[in-house]
Structures are given as C-alpha cells and as structure tokens.
Coordinates of C-alpha atoms in Angstrom, one line a residue:
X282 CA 127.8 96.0 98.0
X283 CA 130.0 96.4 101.1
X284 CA 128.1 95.6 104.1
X285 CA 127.3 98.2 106.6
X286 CA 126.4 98.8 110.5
X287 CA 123.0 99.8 110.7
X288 CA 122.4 103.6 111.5
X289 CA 120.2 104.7 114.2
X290 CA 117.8 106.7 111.4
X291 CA 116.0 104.3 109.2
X292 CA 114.2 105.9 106.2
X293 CA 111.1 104.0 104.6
X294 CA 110.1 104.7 100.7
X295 CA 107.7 102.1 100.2
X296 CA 104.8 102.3 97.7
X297 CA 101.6 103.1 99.1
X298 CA 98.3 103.2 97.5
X299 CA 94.8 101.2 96.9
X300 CA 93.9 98.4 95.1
X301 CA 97.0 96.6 94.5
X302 CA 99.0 94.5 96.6
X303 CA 101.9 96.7 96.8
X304 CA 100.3 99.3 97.2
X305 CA 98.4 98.1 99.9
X306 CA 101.4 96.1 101.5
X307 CA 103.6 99.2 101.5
X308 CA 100.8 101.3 103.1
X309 CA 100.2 99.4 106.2
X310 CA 103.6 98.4 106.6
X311 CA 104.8 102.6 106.4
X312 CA 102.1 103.5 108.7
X313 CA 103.3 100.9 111.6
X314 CA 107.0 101.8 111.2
X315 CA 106.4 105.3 111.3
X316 CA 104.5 104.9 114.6
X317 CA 108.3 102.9 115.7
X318 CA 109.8 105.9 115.0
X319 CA 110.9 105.5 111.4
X320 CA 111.1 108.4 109.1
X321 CA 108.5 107.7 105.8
X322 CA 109.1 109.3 103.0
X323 CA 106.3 110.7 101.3
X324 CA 105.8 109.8 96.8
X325 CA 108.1 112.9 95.3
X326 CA 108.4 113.9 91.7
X327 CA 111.7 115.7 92.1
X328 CA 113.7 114.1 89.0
X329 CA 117.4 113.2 90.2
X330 CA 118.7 110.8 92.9
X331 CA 118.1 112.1 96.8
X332 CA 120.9 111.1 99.4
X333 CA 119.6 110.3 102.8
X334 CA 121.9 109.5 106.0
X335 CA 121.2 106.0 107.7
X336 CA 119.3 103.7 106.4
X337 CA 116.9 103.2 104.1
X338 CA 113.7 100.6 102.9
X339 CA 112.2 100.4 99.9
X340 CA 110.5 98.2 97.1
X341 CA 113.0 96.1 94.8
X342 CA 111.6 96.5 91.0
X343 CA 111.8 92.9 90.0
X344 CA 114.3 90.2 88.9
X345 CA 116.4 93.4 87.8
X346 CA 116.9 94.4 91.8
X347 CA 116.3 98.2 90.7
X348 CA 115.4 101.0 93.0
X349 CA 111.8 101.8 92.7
X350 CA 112.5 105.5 94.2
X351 CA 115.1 107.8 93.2
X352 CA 116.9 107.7 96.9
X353 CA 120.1 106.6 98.0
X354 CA 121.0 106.2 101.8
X355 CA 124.5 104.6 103.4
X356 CA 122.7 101.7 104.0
X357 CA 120.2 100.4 101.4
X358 CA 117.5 97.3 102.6
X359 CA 115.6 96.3 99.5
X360 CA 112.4 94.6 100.0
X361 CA 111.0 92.3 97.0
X362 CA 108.1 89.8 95.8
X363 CA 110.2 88.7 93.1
X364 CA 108.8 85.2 91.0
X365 CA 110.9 85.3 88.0
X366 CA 113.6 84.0 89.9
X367 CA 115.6 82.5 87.2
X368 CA 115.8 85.5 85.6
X369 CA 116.9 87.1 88.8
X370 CA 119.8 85.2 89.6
X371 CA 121.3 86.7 86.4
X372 CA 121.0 89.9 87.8
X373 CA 122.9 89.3 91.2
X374 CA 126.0 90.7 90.2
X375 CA 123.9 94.0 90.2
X376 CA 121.7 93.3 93.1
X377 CA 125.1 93.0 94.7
X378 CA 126.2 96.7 93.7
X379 CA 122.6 98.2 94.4
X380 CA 121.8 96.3 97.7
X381 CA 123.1 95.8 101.1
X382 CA 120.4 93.1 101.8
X383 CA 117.3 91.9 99.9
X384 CA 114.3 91.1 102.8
X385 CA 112.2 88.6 100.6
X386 CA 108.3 88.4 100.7
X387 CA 108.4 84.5 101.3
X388 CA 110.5 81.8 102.3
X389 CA 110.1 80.2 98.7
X390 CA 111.9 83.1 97.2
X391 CA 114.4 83.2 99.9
X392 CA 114.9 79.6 99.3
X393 CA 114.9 79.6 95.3
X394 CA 117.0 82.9 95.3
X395 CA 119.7 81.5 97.7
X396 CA 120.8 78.9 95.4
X397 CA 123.2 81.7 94.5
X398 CA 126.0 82.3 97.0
X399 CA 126.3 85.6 95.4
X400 CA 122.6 85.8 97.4
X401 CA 123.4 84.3 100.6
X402 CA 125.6 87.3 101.5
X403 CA 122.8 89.9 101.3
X404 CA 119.6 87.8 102.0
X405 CA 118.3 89.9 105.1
X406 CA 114.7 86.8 105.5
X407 CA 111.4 86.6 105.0
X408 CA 108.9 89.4 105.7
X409 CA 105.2 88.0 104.8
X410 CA 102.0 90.2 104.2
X411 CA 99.5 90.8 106.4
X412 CA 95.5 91.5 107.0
X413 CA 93.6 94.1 108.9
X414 CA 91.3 91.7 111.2
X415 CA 89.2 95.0 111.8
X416 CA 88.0 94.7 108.3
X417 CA 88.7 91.0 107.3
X418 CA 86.8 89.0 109.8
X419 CA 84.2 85.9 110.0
X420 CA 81.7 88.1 111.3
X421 CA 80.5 91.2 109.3
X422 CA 78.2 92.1 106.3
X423 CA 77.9 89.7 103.1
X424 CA 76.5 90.3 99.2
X425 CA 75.1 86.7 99.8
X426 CA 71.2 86.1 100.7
X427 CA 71.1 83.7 103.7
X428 CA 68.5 81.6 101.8
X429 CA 70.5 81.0 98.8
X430 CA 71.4 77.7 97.8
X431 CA 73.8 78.2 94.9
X432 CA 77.3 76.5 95.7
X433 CA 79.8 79.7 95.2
X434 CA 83.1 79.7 93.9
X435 CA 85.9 82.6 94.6
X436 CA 88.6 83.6 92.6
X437 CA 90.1 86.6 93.6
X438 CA 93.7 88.8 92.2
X439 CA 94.6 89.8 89.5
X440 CA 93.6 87.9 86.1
X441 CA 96.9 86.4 84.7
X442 CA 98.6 82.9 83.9
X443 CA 100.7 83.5 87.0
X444 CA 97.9 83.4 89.3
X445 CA 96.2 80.9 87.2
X446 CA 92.5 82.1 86.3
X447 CA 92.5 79.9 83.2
X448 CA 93.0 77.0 85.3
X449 CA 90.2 78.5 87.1
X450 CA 87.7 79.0 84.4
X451 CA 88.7 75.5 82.6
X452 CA 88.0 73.8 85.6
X453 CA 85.0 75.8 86.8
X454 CA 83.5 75.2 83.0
X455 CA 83.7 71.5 83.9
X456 CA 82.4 71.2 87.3
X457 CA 79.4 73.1 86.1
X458 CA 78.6 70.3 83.8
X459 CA 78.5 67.8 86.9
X460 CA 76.5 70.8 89.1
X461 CA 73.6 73.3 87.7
X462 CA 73.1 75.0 91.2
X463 CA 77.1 76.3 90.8
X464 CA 78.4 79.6 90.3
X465 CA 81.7 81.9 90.0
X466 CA 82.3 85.1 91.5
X467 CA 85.0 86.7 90.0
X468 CA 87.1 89.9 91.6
X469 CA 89.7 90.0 88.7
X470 CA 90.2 93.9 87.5
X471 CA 93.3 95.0 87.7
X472 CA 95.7 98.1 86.8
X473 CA 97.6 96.1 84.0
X474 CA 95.3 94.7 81.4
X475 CA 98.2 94.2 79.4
X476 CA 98.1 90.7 81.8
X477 CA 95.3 89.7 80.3
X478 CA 96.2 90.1 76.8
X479 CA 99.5 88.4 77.3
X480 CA 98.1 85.3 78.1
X481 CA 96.8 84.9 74.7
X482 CA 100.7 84.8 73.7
X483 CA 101.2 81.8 76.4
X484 CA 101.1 78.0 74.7
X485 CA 100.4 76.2 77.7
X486 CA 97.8 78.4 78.9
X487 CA 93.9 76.7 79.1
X488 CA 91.7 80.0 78.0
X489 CA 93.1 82.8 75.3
X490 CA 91.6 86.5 76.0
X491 CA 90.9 88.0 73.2
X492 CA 93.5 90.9 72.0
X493 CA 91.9 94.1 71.1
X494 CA 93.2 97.9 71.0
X495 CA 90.2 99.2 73.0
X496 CA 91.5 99.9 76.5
X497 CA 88.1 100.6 77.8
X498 CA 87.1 97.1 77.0
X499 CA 89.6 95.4 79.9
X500 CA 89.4 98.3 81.8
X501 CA 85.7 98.0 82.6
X502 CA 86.1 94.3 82.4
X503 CA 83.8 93.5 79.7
X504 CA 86.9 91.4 78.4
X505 CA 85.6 88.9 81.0
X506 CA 81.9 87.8 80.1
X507 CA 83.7 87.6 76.9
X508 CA 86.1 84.8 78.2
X509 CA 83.7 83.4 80.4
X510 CA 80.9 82.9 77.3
X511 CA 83.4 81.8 74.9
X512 CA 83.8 78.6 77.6
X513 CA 80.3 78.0 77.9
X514 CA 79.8 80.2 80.9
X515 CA 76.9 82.0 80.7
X516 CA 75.9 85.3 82.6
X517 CA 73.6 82.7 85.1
X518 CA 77.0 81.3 85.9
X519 CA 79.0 83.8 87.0
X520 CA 79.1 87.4 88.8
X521 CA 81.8 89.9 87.7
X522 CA 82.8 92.1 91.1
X523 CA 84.5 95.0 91.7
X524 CA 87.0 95.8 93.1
X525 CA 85.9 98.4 95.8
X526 CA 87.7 99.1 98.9
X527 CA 88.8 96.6 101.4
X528 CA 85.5 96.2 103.1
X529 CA 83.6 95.2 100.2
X530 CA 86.4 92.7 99.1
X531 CA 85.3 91.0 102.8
X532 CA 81.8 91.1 101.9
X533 CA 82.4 89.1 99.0
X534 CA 84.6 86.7 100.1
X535 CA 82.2 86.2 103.1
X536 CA 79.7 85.3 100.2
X537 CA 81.5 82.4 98.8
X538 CA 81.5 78.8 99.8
X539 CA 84.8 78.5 98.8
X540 CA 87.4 80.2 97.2
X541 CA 89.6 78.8 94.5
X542 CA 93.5 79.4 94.2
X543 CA 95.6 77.3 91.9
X544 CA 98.6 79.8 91.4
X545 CA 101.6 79.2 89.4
X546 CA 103.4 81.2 91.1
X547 CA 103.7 83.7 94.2
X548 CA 106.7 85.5 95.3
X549 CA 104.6 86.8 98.2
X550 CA 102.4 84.6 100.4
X551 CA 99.1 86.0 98.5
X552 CA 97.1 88.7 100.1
X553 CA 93.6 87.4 98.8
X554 CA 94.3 84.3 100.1
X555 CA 95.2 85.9 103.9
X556 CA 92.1 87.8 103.2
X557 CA 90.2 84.9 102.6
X558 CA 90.9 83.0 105.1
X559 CA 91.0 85.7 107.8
X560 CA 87.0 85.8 106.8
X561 CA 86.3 82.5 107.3
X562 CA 86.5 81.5 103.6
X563 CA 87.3 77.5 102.6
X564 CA 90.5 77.6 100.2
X565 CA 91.6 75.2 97.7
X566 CA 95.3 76.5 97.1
X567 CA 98.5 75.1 95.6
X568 CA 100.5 74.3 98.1
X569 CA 103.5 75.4 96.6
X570 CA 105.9 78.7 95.8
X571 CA 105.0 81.3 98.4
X572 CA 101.5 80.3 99.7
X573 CA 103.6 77.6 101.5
X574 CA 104.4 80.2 103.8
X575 CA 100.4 79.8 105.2
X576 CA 99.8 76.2 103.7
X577 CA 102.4 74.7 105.8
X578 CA 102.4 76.5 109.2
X579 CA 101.4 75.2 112.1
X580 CA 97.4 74.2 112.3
X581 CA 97.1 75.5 108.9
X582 CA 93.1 75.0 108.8
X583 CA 92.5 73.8 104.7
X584 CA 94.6 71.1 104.7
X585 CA 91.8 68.3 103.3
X586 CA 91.8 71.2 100.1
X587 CA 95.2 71.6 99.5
X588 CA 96.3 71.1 96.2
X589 CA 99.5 69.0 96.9
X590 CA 99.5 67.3 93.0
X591 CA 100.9 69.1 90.4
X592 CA 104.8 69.3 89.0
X593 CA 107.8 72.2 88.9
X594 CA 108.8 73.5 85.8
X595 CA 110.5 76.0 84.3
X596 CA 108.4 78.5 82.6
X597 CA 110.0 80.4 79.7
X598 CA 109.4 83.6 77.6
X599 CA 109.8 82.2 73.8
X600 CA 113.4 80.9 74.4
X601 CA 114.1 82.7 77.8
X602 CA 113.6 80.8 81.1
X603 CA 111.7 83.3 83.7
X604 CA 111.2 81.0 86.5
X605 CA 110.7 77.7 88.4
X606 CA 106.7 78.4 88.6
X607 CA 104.0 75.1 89.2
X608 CA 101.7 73.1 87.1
X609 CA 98.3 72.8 88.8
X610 CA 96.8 69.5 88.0
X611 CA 93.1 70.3 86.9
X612 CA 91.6 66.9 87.8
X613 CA 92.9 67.3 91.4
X614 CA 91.2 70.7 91.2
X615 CA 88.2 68.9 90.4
X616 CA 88.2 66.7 92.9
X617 CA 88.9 69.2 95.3
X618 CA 85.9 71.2 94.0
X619 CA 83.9 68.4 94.6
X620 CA 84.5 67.5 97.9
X621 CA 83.7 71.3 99.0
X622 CA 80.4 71.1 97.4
X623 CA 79.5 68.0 98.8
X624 CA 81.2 68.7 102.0
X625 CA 79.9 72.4 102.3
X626 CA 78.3 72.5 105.7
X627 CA 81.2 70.5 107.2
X628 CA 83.0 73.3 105.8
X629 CA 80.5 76.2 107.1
X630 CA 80.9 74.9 110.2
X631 CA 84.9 75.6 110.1
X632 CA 84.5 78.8 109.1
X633 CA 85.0 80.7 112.5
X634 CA 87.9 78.3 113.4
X635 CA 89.5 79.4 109.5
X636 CA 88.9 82.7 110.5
X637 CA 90.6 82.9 113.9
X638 CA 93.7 81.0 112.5
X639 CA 93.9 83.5 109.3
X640 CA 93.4 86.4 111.3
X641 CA 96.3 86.3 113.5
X642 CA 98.5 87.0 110.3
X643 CA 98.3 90.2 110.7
X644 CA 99.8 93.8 109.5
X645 CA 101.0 94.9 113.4
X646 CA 102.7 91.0 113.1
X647 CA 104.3 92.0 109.7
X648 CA 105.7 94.9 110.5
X649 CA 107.1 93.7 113.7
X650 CA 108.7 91.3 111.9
X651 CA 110.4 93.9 109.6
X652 CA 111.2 96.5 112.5
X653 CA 113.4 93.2 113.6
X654 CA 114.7 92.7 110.4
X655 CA 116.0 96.2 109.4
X656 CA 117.1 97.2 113.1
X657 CA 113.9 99.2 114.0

C-alpha cells in the first residue's frame, strides 16, 4: 500500500468492551483519543464497507492483517497483538495491500515481524497496554483475611497453552507435594472455551482438558475443578474466581503472594501482568516474547523471579509452523516458586515499591504514545 501524508481528521474504530483484553485495550485507548480530538467511531451493523476521509485506526485481525470493521479511510493505521508471527509473514504481501502501517503491541512482535523487509516499510512501532492506577493500586480492598497463612499463588488470563496454564497447574501440582499450607487462585474464564478444548489436541502440552459438547460446562468453568482434580488438586487447594469487573480483578490479585506467569507466548506485553504488578503483586514471568517490554525496562522490580531459562521454538499446527513461541522450563519454575514462599515477607515488603513502578504504565501513557504515533 502506497504510503500517504497523514490527514488532519483521524478516525478510531477500535473494539471496546469488558472482560477481554481487547476489549478493554480499545476502550481506554478510544476514550483518551477522543478527548485529543479524534473522531471514535461507535460498533455499527450496517453490512457493506464505509469510506471515511483522513485517517483511520483500528484492530488488525491476526496473522491474516484483516480489517476488523467494515471501514476504509485514505489512510489506514492498523494496530495488532499478533503471536503467530510465522504465519504472518506469509501474509505480508496482503498486509501490504490492506495497510499503510501496522503499530505493533510490543517490541517482540515488531522485532520478529521485521525480519521481513516487506514489514520494515509499514511498521509504524510499538504501542504497549496500559492500567488504570485509580483501580489497580497497592492500596485498596482484598478477598484475603489478614490472619491467613496460606502461601497463594495467581494465575490470571485466559486458560490456553499460549499463556501456559498447564505449565501452571503441572508445576503447582508439584510444589504442593513439597508445601501443604499452598494454594491456587485461579481467574481463567474466558469468552472462547474452544481454547480450552484445543489444548487437548496439543502434544507437548502438560494437562489435557477434557472435550465435551456441553457448552455450559466451560462456560461456568466447572471444566476446571475437573482439570485441577484429575492432577491431584483438590478443592482445599485451589479457588476458582470470577471474572468480575476490574475492581474485583485488584482485589484478587491483592490477595496473592505471588502471581505466576510462564507464557509461551505474548504479542502484547500482558495486561494481567501490568495489573499485577501495578497492585503490588510479586511475578514470576518469562522473560521472553512481549512481557520483555516490562521484564527488561529500566528498574524492572521482579528481577530475582524472572524466568530467564527456557528455549525458542517453533510451535506448529499438525504440519504448519504458527510461530516462534517459548518453552518454560518447569524446574526453574519450581525453584522460583520456592524462593517466593520462602522469601515471602522479603517480598511483602516490596510490594508498595512493585506497585509504584507498575503503576506508572499507564492508559494516559499509552495513548500518548499512540496520539504520537498516528499524528494525533
């Protein structure tokens, strides 16, 4: 696609809703740029493509680079959290046609996606996510009883082998058998149980869901003390959450001694891992893909739980590569585990410094960052 001059309207078209990331990320970024000035355009039915002078914003599909809304404008920013990257640098020739530039939602995809010439031409940066400090803050209400002794473990998103809950429940499963006074609390619902039954179909992965026609039975997340008992995880082991609105996901996380994140992959930088650490929360992450966006800035406040171990590789569909994702390594995971339980009032005691450092990645910083990038 021929590259433009950037018009004095800009147009934003982003998703907007609750409980999922894009949903979320798109709703807080529209609300900022409209207070710039920009003009947000609101969800429409109307079938059929909608021309738009200027300039326009909005979500890239996926590896495919397709429009999410039926708009065109004379200049066309797409903005993506795209992991399948292998699979999307087959589909540059189109991106090419459909895109003026691609914003990416981390340096790792920038970096992984640039590979390609073809991509150099049109990458437009890196946009991260954000948090709402107003609501994700080290001080605030918790689910936890101050008296309680039990050494909690988070994991938070969306259950599936890209965000690597199976490493999470293999390895929680084990370092129960070292601890009795352990437990998991678990935020894992999501709007695609399909997820969870596809990791059943995955070789390498550590737990298999069971597969069942009943959509009720992962929509109300029963599917999960399923998965959890079949590991030797009892009820007195683990808490099944909700997911609510934003200020109970705080809550929660403000519950935990630490939380646990040993993704695969992230296009984006992980918004329950800002989250977490804008409240305070201890994080064990992989320091790899896009949560190096946060694990390796400046005074990054987890460093002794970084997980650093680990390999590349290239993870395939049957026969088809997808994407240059990461291996966690589960007895690094272990011993990470370990030192936060043994450590844990060391760690308590970091909590408002991990706080103030997560909390100044933040939605007004985002979207600043975006004005810049699209000519706001």
């Amino acid at each position: 696609m021929t590259s433009l001059n950037r018009s004095s309207r800009i147009n934003i078209a982003l998703p907007s809703g609750q409980g999922f990331g894009w949903g979320n990320c798109g709703r807080q970024l529209s609300k900022r740029l409209g207070e710039k000035g920009a003009n947000i355009i609101e969800d429409n039915p109307k079938v059929g493509f909608n021309k738009l002078d200027g300039s326009l914003l909005q979500a890239v599909s996926g590896p495919d680079f397709g429009y999410t809304r039926p708009i065109l404008a004379d200049l066309q920013f797409g903005y993506g959290f795209i992991e399948n990257n292998l699979l999307a640098l087959e589909f540059l020739p189109l991106a090419d046609r459909l895109w003026n530039v691609v914003i990416s939602g981390s340096s790792w995809m920038m970096n992984v996606l640039s590979e390609s010439e073809r991509f150099r031409d049109m990458n437009g940066g890196v946009c991260v996510q954000g948090v709402d400090p107003s609501v994700f803050s080290f001080d605030g209400p918790t689910h936890r009883a101050k008296d309680e002794d039990i050494f909690t473990v988070g994991s938070f998103g969306k259950f599936e082998y890209r965000k690597g809950q199976d490493v999470v429940i293999k390895a929680f499963k084990l370092f129960k058998m070292r601890h009795s006074d352990v437990r998991l609390v678990h935020c894992w619902g999501n709007l695609w149980p399909s997820l969870i039954t596809d990791m059943a179909s995955i070789p390498d992965a550590m737990v298999k869901p069971p597969v069942l026609s009943d959509a009720g039975y992962y929509s109300t997340g029963m599917v999960f003390d399923d998965i959890l008992e079949a590991e030797g995880i009892s009820s007195k082991y683990h808490f099944k959450a909700i997911n609510q609105d934003e200020y109970a996901m705080a809550a929660l996380y403000r519950a935990c001694d630490v939380a646990l994140f040993p993704n695969r992959c992230e296009a984006g930088t992980n918004l329950a891992l800002h989250e977490a650490l804008a409240c305070g929360l201890p994080c064990i992450a992989t320091d790899a893909t896009g949560h190096t966006d946060l694990t390796r800035a400046d005074g990054y406040p987890c460093d002794e739980l970084l997980l650093t171990g680990g390999a590349n590789y290239v993870h395939k569909v049957g026969d088809v590569e997808i994407g240059t994702w990461h291996k966690p390594c589960l007895e690094e995971i272990l011993s990470q585990l370990e030192y936060a339980y043994r450590n844990r009032d060391e760690l308590k005691a970091k909590r408002k410094e991990i706080s103030e450092w997560g909390s100044q990645w933040t939605w007004d910083r985002s979207a600043e960052k975006m004005a810049t990038l699209i000519g706001l």
